[in-house]
Structure formats: C-alpha cells, structure tokens
Amino acid sequence: MNQINRVAIVGGTHGNEFTGAYLIQKFAQFPNLITRPSFETVTLLANPNAFAAGRRYVEKDLNRCFLKQDLQDPTLNCYEELQAKSIQNTLASNADKQANFILDLHSSTANMGLTIILVNSHPLNLKLAAYLSHISPLVRIYRCSFKSIEENPFVNSLCELGFAIEVGPIAQGILKAILFQQTEELVHAVLDYLEQFNQGKIPSTNETLILYDHLSVVDYPKKQDGTIFGMIHPELQDKDYQALNPGDPIFITFDDKTIIYEGKSTVWPIFINEAAYYEKGIAMCLTQRQQINI
C-alpha cells in the first residue's frame, strides 16, 4: 500500500458505547475536523437501531458478524447479520468506495485506558501503533491476531489496514468528556499520520514497541448449572495491564473464599470485569507483555 485513498471511521458498532457513536455524529456535523488533503474520510454509525435503543445489539453482537463465511451465507439474516453485509458492501465490496483504512471506535467498562487493538501485524499498523504510544503514554497496544482474515469476526476484518480504539473505564450508555476528548485526539493523530504517510514523511518513532499479546480468556467461577458464585477479587479489580503472578488473588467467592491465579507464569490481564463479557463467559483476557522490534 503506497497510498491511502479512503479512511473509514466507524462508531456505534455496539449501540450502548456512546463515545464512538457521538464522535461519529460530531464528525458528520463538522467534517472539516477529519478532512485531510490526500485522502477521503468517511464516517459510519454501524448499528443505528441498537444505538437508538441504547443497547449493545438488537439480536446479535455486530462485532462478531464479519466472518467471511458468514458474510457470504444468504441464510444469515437477523438484523446485525444484514447490517454486517451492508457495511461490507459500503466499505469493502465496491472498488471505487473501498476503505483502505478502518478505524473502529469502542469503549469499555474495564480500566482499559486508551487501547489500540491490533488484529494483524501489518507493518503500517505496527508503526502507527508505535507512533501513538510514543506521543501518548496513556496508549497501550493489545494484539489479538488471527491466523487469517477468514477467522476474524470483527469490523476490522474488512480491511488489512486499521484497528479498533478501546477506551475506558466508562459505564455503558453514557458519555465521559475526558475519554471523548482523548479518543478524538487519537483519531486526529491517526489521520495526521496517514496524511504524512501519503506524503512520504512518516514520523520517526522508537524502533521498539511494547505489545500485550492475547493468550487466553478466563471465565468467572461457576456452578455446574452455569450460575456465577464469585467475583473479581478487590486486589485485581481495575488492575488492567498490571502483572498477575502465580498465587495472586483473582476471584473472591460469595462465601468470602479467595481463588488464586494458578498459572505457571506471570500474565497481564485486561478487560477485567467487562460488563459486556458476562454473557460471553469472559471475566478477563490474559496477555503476555513483550517488546518487539519494528
């Protein structure tokens, strides 16, 4: 990719994540904010029905509807499945309108700060992530790479270039000015970087990047019938991106018994106690912190 021609900023993929949805509305009202000389920038409110209802989704999590096989399956026709096909048609199917870079805006109830979520290790994505972490100490990079684009169910599967921005902590269905402003600043930094990329003037950054690579997920303590009988331990709550060592408290049961982390090595948990993940059986994601050369 020698030239970025079209950048898509997506918000409201989850209807109760207001930061991205309202940023899309702001950019639509003030398009000069996201206009850059060398490429077109378009905005997309991904799940308008869920946003209007103040819900994560209407029938199915939209950000799990972009598997290539699902997009090609005519029998999948619930609201979000049809919406995913419409988004694919808007951003990926038409060569004249195809997005070269997709920025998907999310928010989290977990203490994620300003997180860049990489779904691949394209050099431009890595260099841009390194640049963002260089200009802001609040930025962290979470990589949950898929073996192939066919295995990626997220909006970002539609384009090799781009990533999601996940900000938090913030409750579902509300706006928090500081996170709104920080997210907007990141968006502007991304657009400015891509403009410089088109001009052959990529900003220099550190040649190393600290990544948090996805390892696994951990479910809550549950009975055989699936009911939860424990919570995130107070010593772990809000400790996203902090080291969790073998023997450290991880859960506390309703009868006040501590459950410790029994892994054999140190991990760095993220998405700790994310509200939207209760239904997915995820209490946290475990990552491995590493430094790579780019």
PDB file of C-alpha atoms in Angstrom, residues 51-180:
ATOM      1  CA  PHE A  51     -27.763   2.959  19.296  1.00  0.00           C
ATOM      2  CA  ALA A  52     -31.330   4.299  19.200  1.00  0.00           C
ATOM      3  CA  ALA A  53     -32.338   1.663  21.756  1.00  0.00           C
ATOM      4  CA  GLY A  54     -29.265   2.248  23.940  1.00  0.00           C
ATOM      5  CA  ARG A  55     -28.370  -1.446  23.711  1.00  0.00           C
ATOM      6  CA  ARG A  56     -25.173  -3.262  22.745  1.00  0.00           C
ATOM      7  CA  TYR A  57     -27.038  -5.018  19.946  1.00  0.00           C
ATOM      8  CA  VAL A  58     -30.566  -5.838  18.815  1.00  0.00           C
ATOM      9  CA  GLU A  59     -30.265  -9.545  18.029  1.00  0.00           C
ATOM     10  CA  LYS A  60     -26.575 -10.437  17.774  1.00  0.00           C
ATOM     11  CA  ASP A  61     -23.221  -8.820  18.549  1.00  0.00           C
ATOM     12  CA  LEU A  62     -22.438  -6.933  15.321  1.00  0.00           C
ATOM     13  CA  ASN A  63     -18.703  -7.104  16.004  1.00  0.00           C
ATOM     14  CA  ARG A  64     -18.908 -10.900  15.723  1.00  0.00           C
ATOM     15  CA  CYS A  65     -20.736 -10.903  12.376  1.00  0.00           C
ATOM     16  CA  PHE A  66     -17.875 -10.299   9.944  1.00  0.00           C
ATOM     17  CA  LEU A  67     -16.537 -13.808   9.412  1.00  0.00           C
ATOM     18  CA  LYS A  68     -16.034 -14.163   5.671  1.00  0.00           C
ATOM     19  CA  GLN A  69     -18.143 -17.330   5.541  1.00  0.00           C
ATOM     20  CA  ASP A  70     -20.987 -15.606   7.401  1.00  0.00           C
ATOM     21  CA  LEU A  71     -20.953 -12.578   5.133  1.00  0.00           C
ATOM     22  CA  GLN A  72     -21.350 -14.942   2.180  1.00  0.00           C
ATOM     23  CA  ASP A  73     -24.129 -17.002   3.776  1.00  0.00           C
ATOM     24  CA  PRO A  74     -27.563 -15.895   2.430  1.00  0.00           C
ATOM     25  CA  THR A  75     -29.380 -17.767   5.224  1.00  0.00           C
ATOM     26  CA  LEU A  76     -27.981 -15.444   7.920  1.00  0.00           C
ATOM     27  CA  ASN A  77     -30.484 -12.623   8.005  1.00  0.00           C
ATOM     28  CA  CYS A  78     -31.004 -11.304  11.532  1.00  0.00           C
ATOM     29  CA  TYR A  79     -30.690  -7.528  11.880  1.00  0.00           C
ATOM     30  CA  GLU A  80     -26.973  -7.436  12.750  1.00  0.00           C
ATOM     31  CA  GLU A  81     -26.086 -10.066  10.147  1.00  0.00           C
ATOM     32  CA  LEU A  82     -27.780  -7.999   7.457  1.00  0.00           C
ATOM     33  CA  GLN A  83     -26.132  -4.869   8.829  1.00  0.00           C
ATOM     34  CA  ALA A  84     -22.710  -6.517   8.584  1.00  0.00           C
ATOM     35  CA  LYS A  85     -23.365  -7.377   4.932  1.00  0.00           C
ATOM     36  CA  SER A  86     -24.448  -3.791   4.292  1.00  0.00           C
ATOM     37  CA  ILE A  87     -21.277  -2.465   5.928  1.00  0.00           C
ATOM     38  CA  GLN A  88     -19.166  -4.845   3.870  1.00  0.00           C
ATOM     39  CA  ASN A  89     -20.890  -3.550   0.745  1.00  0.00           C
ATOM     40  CA  THR A  90     -20.282   0.043   1.816  1.00  0.00           C
ATOM     41  CA  LEU A  91     -16.643  -0.298   2.869  1.00  0.00           C
ATOM     42  CA  ALA A  92     -15.202  -3.303   1.061  1.00  0.00           C
ATOM     43  CA  SER A  93     -17.168  -4.558  -1.959  1.00  0.00           C
ATOM     44  CA  ASN A  94     -17.134  -1.550  -4.270  1.00  0.00           C
ATOM     45  CA  ALA A  95     -13.626  -0.915  -5.586  1.00  0.00           C
ATOM     46  CA  ASP A  96     -14.361   2.788  -6.076  1.00  0.00           C
ATOM     47  CA  LYS A  97     -15.505   3.204  -2.488  1.00  0.00           C
ATOM     48  CA  GLN A  98     -13.310   0.628  -0.759  1.00  0.00           C
ATOM     49  CA  ALA A  99     -11.807   1.790   2.503  1.00  0.00           C
ATOM     50  CA  ASN A 100      -8.033   1.478   2.679  1.00  0.00           C
ATOM     51  CA  PHE A 101      -8.025   2.007   6.439  1.00  0.00           C
ATOM     52  CA  ILE A 102     -10.765   1.339   9.012  1.00  0.00           C
ATOM     53  CA  LEU A 103     -10.768   2.893  12.470  1.00  0.00           C
ATOM     54  CA  ASP A 104     -13.408   1.309  14.726  1.00  0.00           C
ATOM     55  CA  LEU A 105     -14.222   3.224  17.932  1.00  0.00           C
ATOM     56  CA  HIS A 106     -15.224   1.344  21.096  1.00  0.00           C
ATOM     57  CA  SER A 107     -15.499   1.930  24.833  1.00  0.00           C
ATOM     58  CA  SER A 108     -15.252  -0.439  27.779  1.00  0.00           C
ATOM     59  CA  THR A 109     -16.411  -0.661  31.388  1.00  0.00           C
ATOM     60  CA  ALA A 110     -12.957  -2.106  32.165  1.00  0.00           C
ATOM     61  CA  ASN A 111      -9.967   0.067  33.032  1.00  0.00           C
ATOM     62  CA  MET A 112      -8.505  -0.127  29.521  1.00  0.00           C
ATOM     63  CA  GLY A 113      -7.227   3.438  29.281  1.00  0.00           C
ATOM     64  CA  LEU A 114      -6.520   4.167  25.623  1.00  0.00           C
ATOM     65  CA  THR A 115      -6.045   0.797  23.945  1.00  0.00           C
ATOM     66  CA  ILE A 116      -5.196   0.065  20.329  1.00  0.00           C
ATOM     67  CA  ILE A 117      -6.491  -3.393  19.339  1.00  0.00           C
ATOM     68  CA  LEU A 118      -4.495  -4.927  16.503  1.00  0.00           C
ATOM     69  CA  VAL A 119      -5.975  -7.860  14.596  1.00  0.00           C
ATOM     70  CA  ASN A 120      -2.880  -8.332  12.438  1.00  0.00           C
ATOM     71  CA  SER A 121       0.783  -7.318  12.337  1.00  0.00           C
ATOM     72  CA  HIS A 122       0.858  -5.307   9.125  1.00  0.00           C
ATOM     73  CA  PRO A 123       3.978  -3.084   9.278  1.00  0.00           C
ATOM     74  CA  LEU A 124       1.965   0.120   8.842  1.00  0.00           C
ATOM     75  CA  ASN A 125      -0.378  -0.840  11.688  1.00  0.00           C
ATOM     76  CA  LEU A 126       2.601  -1.590  13.942  1.00  0.00           C
ATOM     77  CA  LYS A 127       4.401   1.635  13.045  1.00  0.00           C
ATOM     78  CA  LEU A 128       1.255   3.699  13.579  1.00  0.00           C
ATOM     79  CA  ALA A 129       0.623   1.972  16.924  1.00  0.00           C
ATOM     80  CA  ALA A 130       4.212   2.705  17.935  1.00  0.00           C
ATOM     81  CA  TYR A 131       3.761   6.347  16.957  1.00  0.00           C
ATOM     82  CA  LEU A 132       0.568   6.682  19.021  1.00  0.00           C
ATOM     83  CA  SER A 133       2.203   5.099  22.068  1.00  0.00           C
ATOM     84  CA  HIS A 134       5.171   7.410  21.526  1.00  0.00           C
ATOM     85  CA  ILE A 135       3.103  10.611  21.571  1.00  0.00           C
ATOM     86  CA  SER A 136       0.855   9.479  24.439  1.00  0.00           C
ATOM     87  CA  PRO A 137       1.982   7.470  27.487  1.00  0.00           C
ATOM     88  CA  LEU A 138      -1.690   6.508  28.031  1.00  0.00           C
ATOM     89  CA  VAL A 139      -1.769   4.369  24.862  1.00  0.00           C
ATOM     90  CA  ARG A 140      -1.310   0.606  25.122  1.00  0.00           C
ATOM     91  CA  ILE A 141      -1.272  -1.929  22.323  1.00  0.00           C
ATOM     92  CA  TYR A 142      -3.254  -5.177  22.568  1.00  0.00           C
ATOM     93  CA  ARG A 143      -2.702  -7.681  19.763  1.00  0.00           C
ATOM     94  CA  CYS A 144      -5.259 -10.429  19.225  1.00  0.00           C
ATOM     95  CA  SER A 145      -4.066 -11.533  15.814  1.00  0.00           C
ATOM     96  CA  PHE A 146      -5.995 -14.092  13.812  1.00  0.00           C
ATOM     97  CA  LYS A 147      -4.260 -16.733  11.701  1.00  0.00           C
ATOM     98  CA  SER A 148      -6.125 -15.497   8.646  1.00  0.00           C
ATOM     99  CA  ILE A 149      -8.645 -12.841   7.720  1.00  0.00           C
ATOM    100  CA  GLU A 150     -11.234 -15.614   7.353  1.00  0.00           C
ATOM    101  CA  GLU A 151     -11.079 -16.186  11.128  1.00  0.00           C
ATOM    102  CA  ASN A 152     -11.600 -12.523  12.056  1.00  0.00           C
ATOM    103  CA  PRO A 153     -15.220 -11.729  13.041  1.00  0.00           C
ATOM    104  CA  PHE A 154     -14.621  -8.004  13.704  1.00  0.00           C
ATOM    105  CA  VAL A 155     -15.377  -4.952  11.582  1.00  0.00           C
ATOM    106  CA  ASN A 156     -11.634  -4.612  11.014  1.00  0.00           C
ATOM    107  CA  SER A 157     -11.640  -7.880   9.041  1.00  0.00           C
ATOM    108  CA  LEU A 158     -12.889  -5.825   6.098  1.00  0.00           C
ATOM    109  CA  CYS A 159      -9.547  -4.089   5.656  1.00  0.00           C
ATOM    110  CA  GLU A 160      -5.941  -5.117   6.316  1.00  0.00           C
ATOM    111  CA  LEU A 161      -5.054  -1.631   7.479  1.00  0.00           C
ATOM    112  CA  GLY A 162      -6.615  -0.162  10.597  1.00  0.00           C
ATOM    113  CA  PHE A 163      -7.574  -1.177  14.113  1.00  0.00           C
ATOM    114  CA  ALA A 164     -10.029  -0.595  16.919  1.00  0.00           C
ATOM    115  CA  ILE A 165      -9.604   2.005  19.648  1.00  0.00           C
ATOM    116  CA  GLU A 166     -10.956   0.824  23.014  1.00  0.00           C
ATOM    117  CA  VAL A 167     -11.263   3.404  25.805  1.00  0.00           C
ATOM    118  CA  GLY A 168     -12.346   3.061  29.420  1.00  0.00           C
ATOM    119  CA  PRO A 169     -13.405   2.763  32.088  1.00  0.00           C
ATOM    120  CA  ILE A 170     -16.821   4.141  31.275  1.00  0.00           C
ATOM    121  CA  ALA A 171     -20.294   2.814  32.005  1.00  0.00           C
ATOM    122  CA  GLN A 172     -22.469   1.684  29.142  1.00  0.00           C
ATOM    123  CA  GLY A 173     -24.827   4.280  27.737  1.00  0.00           C
ATOM    124  CA  ILE A 174     -23.081   7.425  28.973  1.00  0.00           C
ATOM    125  CA  LEU A 175     -20.539   9.977  27.783  1.00  0.00           C
ATOM    126  CA  LYS A 176     -17.439  10.992  29.724  1.00  0.00           C
ATOM    127  CA  ALA A 177     -15.843  14.176  28.417  1.00  0.00           C
ATOM    128  CA  ILE A 178     -12.216  13.275  29.141  1.00  0.00           C
ATOM    129  CA  LEU A 179     -12.442   9.942  27.290  1.00  0.00           C
ATOM    130  CA  PHE A 180     -14.397  11.568  24.460  1.00  0.00           C
TER     131      PHE A 180
END
